[in-house]
């Protein structure tokens, strides 16, 4: 399975900050056997949308974004993501947000989305390493099944 990590950050894209969240997601995905590609873009709506669409259209089964999901004026990842999604997967974002709220009141401020483009699952995660770690932990138990469904593979829950 191919996964992509898209870091959305002005500071990382300009080489002013270390990409700790992206590094963590790559480590988690690689540890679970994914072949991982990685991109970094600034907090610009068109750049984010183009990157999400490009990664999905190039065959990534999963695109995880990190950054740009809060209330800051330049936090536009959800808006860019929804522009390129074909179907929403609100349960994923709701579960990630519920888990975050149980750990910190700042979880209420997350506007991350999840959905599908073609056969690719796209999930927005926060820009913090802790938020990425926790969000991936919420997603992980259902991830294999979700990707099987998107690939059109028979599963134990579907008759063929």
GROMACS .gro file of C-alpha atoms in nm:
model
  160
    1UNK     CA    1   0.000   0.000   0.000
    2UNK     CA    2   0.116   0.349  -0.082
    3UNK     CA    3   0.068   0.634   0.163
    4UNK     CA    4   0.152   1.002   0.134
    5UNK     CA    5   0.227   1.254   0.405
    6UNK     CA    6   0.156   1.616   0.316
    7UNK     CA    7   0.291   1.873   0.560
    8UNK     CA    8   0.116   2.209   0.538
    9UNK     CA    9   0.337   2.475   0.694
   10UNK     CA   10   0.484   2.806   0.589
   11UNK     CA   11   0.775   2.757   0.830
   12UNK     CA   12   0.861   2.404   0.717
   13UNK     CA   13   0.823   2.489   0.349
   14UNK     CA   14   1.064   2.782   0.394
   15UNK     CA   15   1.316   2.571   0.586
   16UNK     CA   16   1.265   2.768   0.907
   17UNK     CA   17   1.119   2.483   1.113
   18UNK     CA   18   1.174   2.111   1.151
   19UNK     CA   19   0.893   1.888   1.023
   20UNK     CA   20   0.840   1.684   1.340
   21UNK     CA   21   0.478   1.594   1.261
   22UNK     CA   22   0.562   1.479   0.910
   23UNK     CA   23   0.859   1.281   1.040
   24UNK     CA   24   0.637   1.107   1.295
   25UNK     CA   25   0.369   1.016   1.040
   26UNK     CA   26   0.629   0.874   0.802
   27UNK     CA   27   0.772   0.666   1.087
   28UNK     CA   28   0.428   0.535   1.190
   29UNK     CA   29   0.322   0.451   0.835
   30UNK     CA   30   0.652   0.287   0.741
   31UNK     CA   31   0.636   0.084   1.062
   32UNK     CA   32   0.296  -0.046   0.947
   33UNK     CA   33   0.439  -0.150   0.611
   34UNK     CA   34   0.334   0.142   0.391
   35UNK     CA   35   0.554   0.276   0.115
   36UNK     CA   36   0.553   0.647   0.198
   37UNK     CA   37   0.600   0.953  -0.021
   38UNK     CA   38   0.622   1.297   0.128
   39UNK     CA   39   0.548   1.655   0.027
   40UNK     CA   40   0.560   1.991   0.197
   41UNK     CA   41   0.357   2.295   0.092
   42UNK     CA   42   0.298   2.641   0.240
   43UNK     CA   43  -0.036   2.739   0.393
   44UNK     CA   44  -0.181   2.832   0.054
   45UNK     CA   45  -0.519   2.693  -0.049
   46UNK     CA   46  -0.430   2.621  -0.414
   47UNK     CA   47  -0.096   2.459  -0.326
   48UNK     CA   48  -0.266   2.234  -0.069
   49UNK     CA   49  -0.550   2.136  -0.304
   50UNK     CA   50  -0.309   2.065  -0.591
   51UNK     CA   51  -0.087   1.853  -0.366
   52UNK     CA   52  -0.376   1.647  -0.221
   53UNK     CA   53  -0.523   1.589  -0.567
   54UNK     CA   54  -0.185   1.509  -0.718
   55UNK     CA   55  -0.090   1.259  -0.449
   56UNK     CA   56  -0.427   1.085  -0.479
   57UNK     CA   57  -0.423   1.086  -0.858
   58UNK     CA   58  -0.067   0.948  -0.859
   59UNK     CA   59  -0.183   0.633  -0.680
   60UNK     CA   60  -0.151   0.693  -0.308
   61UNK     CA   61  -0.404   0.477  -0.124
   62UNK     CA   62  -0.391   0.711   0.175
   63UNK     CA   63  -0.305   1.080   0.207
   64UNK     CA   64  -0.250   1.215   0.558
   65UNK     CA   65  -0.212   1.590   0.589
   66UNK     CA   66  -0.059   1.756   0.892
   67UNK     CA   67  -0.109   2.122   0.971
   68UNK     CA   68  -0.348   2.400   0.884
   69UNK     CA   69  -0.658   2.260   1.058
   70UNK     CA   70  -0.698   2.518   1.335
   71UNK     CA   71  -0.858   2.860   1.358
   72UNK     CA   72  -0.560   3.066   1.245
   73UNK     CA   73  -0.611   3.298   0.951
   74UNK     CA   74  -0.375   3.090   0.736
   75UNK     CA   75  -0.524   2.756   0.844
   76UNK     CA   76  -0.696   2.660   0.518
   77UNK     CA   77  -0.626   2.288   0.489
   78UNK     CA   78  -0.993   2.183   0.535
   79UNK     CA   79  -1.112   2.428   0.270
   80UNK     CA   80  -0.844   2.313   0.026
   81UNK     CA   81  -0.917   1.948   0.098
   82UNK     CA   82  -1.294   1.968   0.055
   83UNK     CA   83  -1.239   2.130  -0.285
   84UNK     CA   84  -1.078   1.811  -0.418
   85UNK     CA   85  -1.274   1.541  -0.233
   86UNK     CA   86  -1.548   1.346  -0.407
   87UNK     CA   87  -1.711   1.201  -0.096
   88UNK     CA   88  -1.695   1.290   0.273
   89UNK     CA   89  -1.605   1.044   0.551
   90UNK     CA   90  -1.725   1.247   0.849
   91UNK     CA   91  -1.704   0.962   1.101
   92UNK     CA   92  -1.326   0.961   1.075
   93UNK     CA   93  -1.291   1.332   1.147
   94UNK     CA   94  -1.551   1.312   1.422
   95UNK     CA   95  -1.370   1.024   1.594
   96UNK     CA   96  -1.033   1.199   1.575
   97UNK     CA   97  -1.185   1.519   1.713
   98UNK     CA   98  -1.367   1.334   1.995
   99UNK     CA   99  -1.043   1.165   2.098
  100UNK     CA  100  -0.862   1.500   2.092
  101UNK     CA  101  -1.131   1.673   2.299
  102UNK     CA  102  -1.106   1.398   2.561
  103UNK     CA  103  -0.735   1.483   2.597
  104UNK     CA  104  -0.731   1.862   2.564
  105UNK     CA  105  -0.990   2.139   2.529
  106UNK     CA  106  -0.789   2.256   2.227
  107UNK     CA  107  -0.930   1.957   2.040
  108UNK     CA  108  -1.248   2.161   2.000
  109UNK     CA  109  -1.059   2.394   1.769
  110UNK     CA  110  -0.972   2.133   1.507
  111UNK     CA  111  -1.150   2.166   1.175
  112UNK     CA  112  -0.988   1.864   1.008
  113UNK     CA  113  -1.184   1.667   0.748
  114UNK     CA  114  -1.169   1.321   0.598
  115UNK     CA  115  -1.299   1.191   0.269
  116UNK     CA  116  -1.234   1.013  -0.055
  117UNK     CA  117  -1.089   1.113  -0.388
  118UNK     CA  118  -1.111   0.829  -0.638
  119UNK     CA  119  -0.980   0.526  -0.449
  120UNK     CA  120  -0.777   0.736  -0.203
  121UNK     CA  121  -0.864   0.808   0.159
  122UNK     CA  122  -0.764   1.161   0.263
  123UNK     CA  123  -0.745   1.257   0.632
  124UNK     CA  124  -0.650   1.596   0.779
  125UNK     CA  125  -0.453   1.571   1.103
  126UNK     CA  126  -0.334   1.851   1.332
  127UNK     CA  127   0.008   2.009   1.296
  128UNK     CA  128   0.143   1.882   1.628
  129UNK     CA  129   0.330   1.553   1.670
  130UNK     CA  130   0.096   1.456   1.956
  131UNK     CA  131  -0.212   1.531   1.751
  132UNK     CA  132  -0.074   1.327   1.460
  133UNK     CA  133   0.020   1.036   1.685
  134UNK     CA  134  -0.320   1.032   1.853
  135UNK     CA  135  -0.513   1.086   1.528
  136UNK     CA  136  -0.330   0.801   1.356
  137UNK     CA  137  -0.401   0.576   1.657
  138UNK     CA  138  -0.774   0.649   1.618
  139UNK     CA  139  -0.764   0.582   1.243
  140UNK     CA  140  -0.542   0.274   1.249
  141UNK     CA  141  -0.794   0.006   1.363
  142UNK     CA  142  -1.027   0.083   1.069
  143UNK     CA  143  -0.764   0.180   0.814
  144UNK     CA  144  -0.697  -0.156   0.651
  145UNK     CA  145  -1.069  -0.222   0.605
  146UNK     CA  146  -1.127   0.128   0.466
  147UNK     CA  147  -0.848   0.088   0.211
  148UNK     CA  148  -0.975  -0.258   0.111
  149UNK     CA  149  -1.321  -0.113   0.051
  150UNK     CA  150  -1.179   0.169  -0.160
  151UNK     CA  151  -0.971  -0.078  -0.360
  152UNK     CA  152  -1.285  -0.283  -0.429
  153UNK     CA  153  -1.141  -0.591  -0.261
  154UNK     CA  154  -1.371  -0.850  -0.101
  155UNK     CA  155  -1.380  -0.817   0.275
  156UNK     CA  156  -1.527  -1.017   0.558
  157UNK     CA  157  -1.812  -0.764   0.573
  158UNK     CA  158  -1.907  -0.790   0.206
  159UNK     CA  159  -2.027  -1.078   0.000
  160UNK     CA  160  -1.879  -1.118  -0.346
   0.00000   0.00000   0.00000
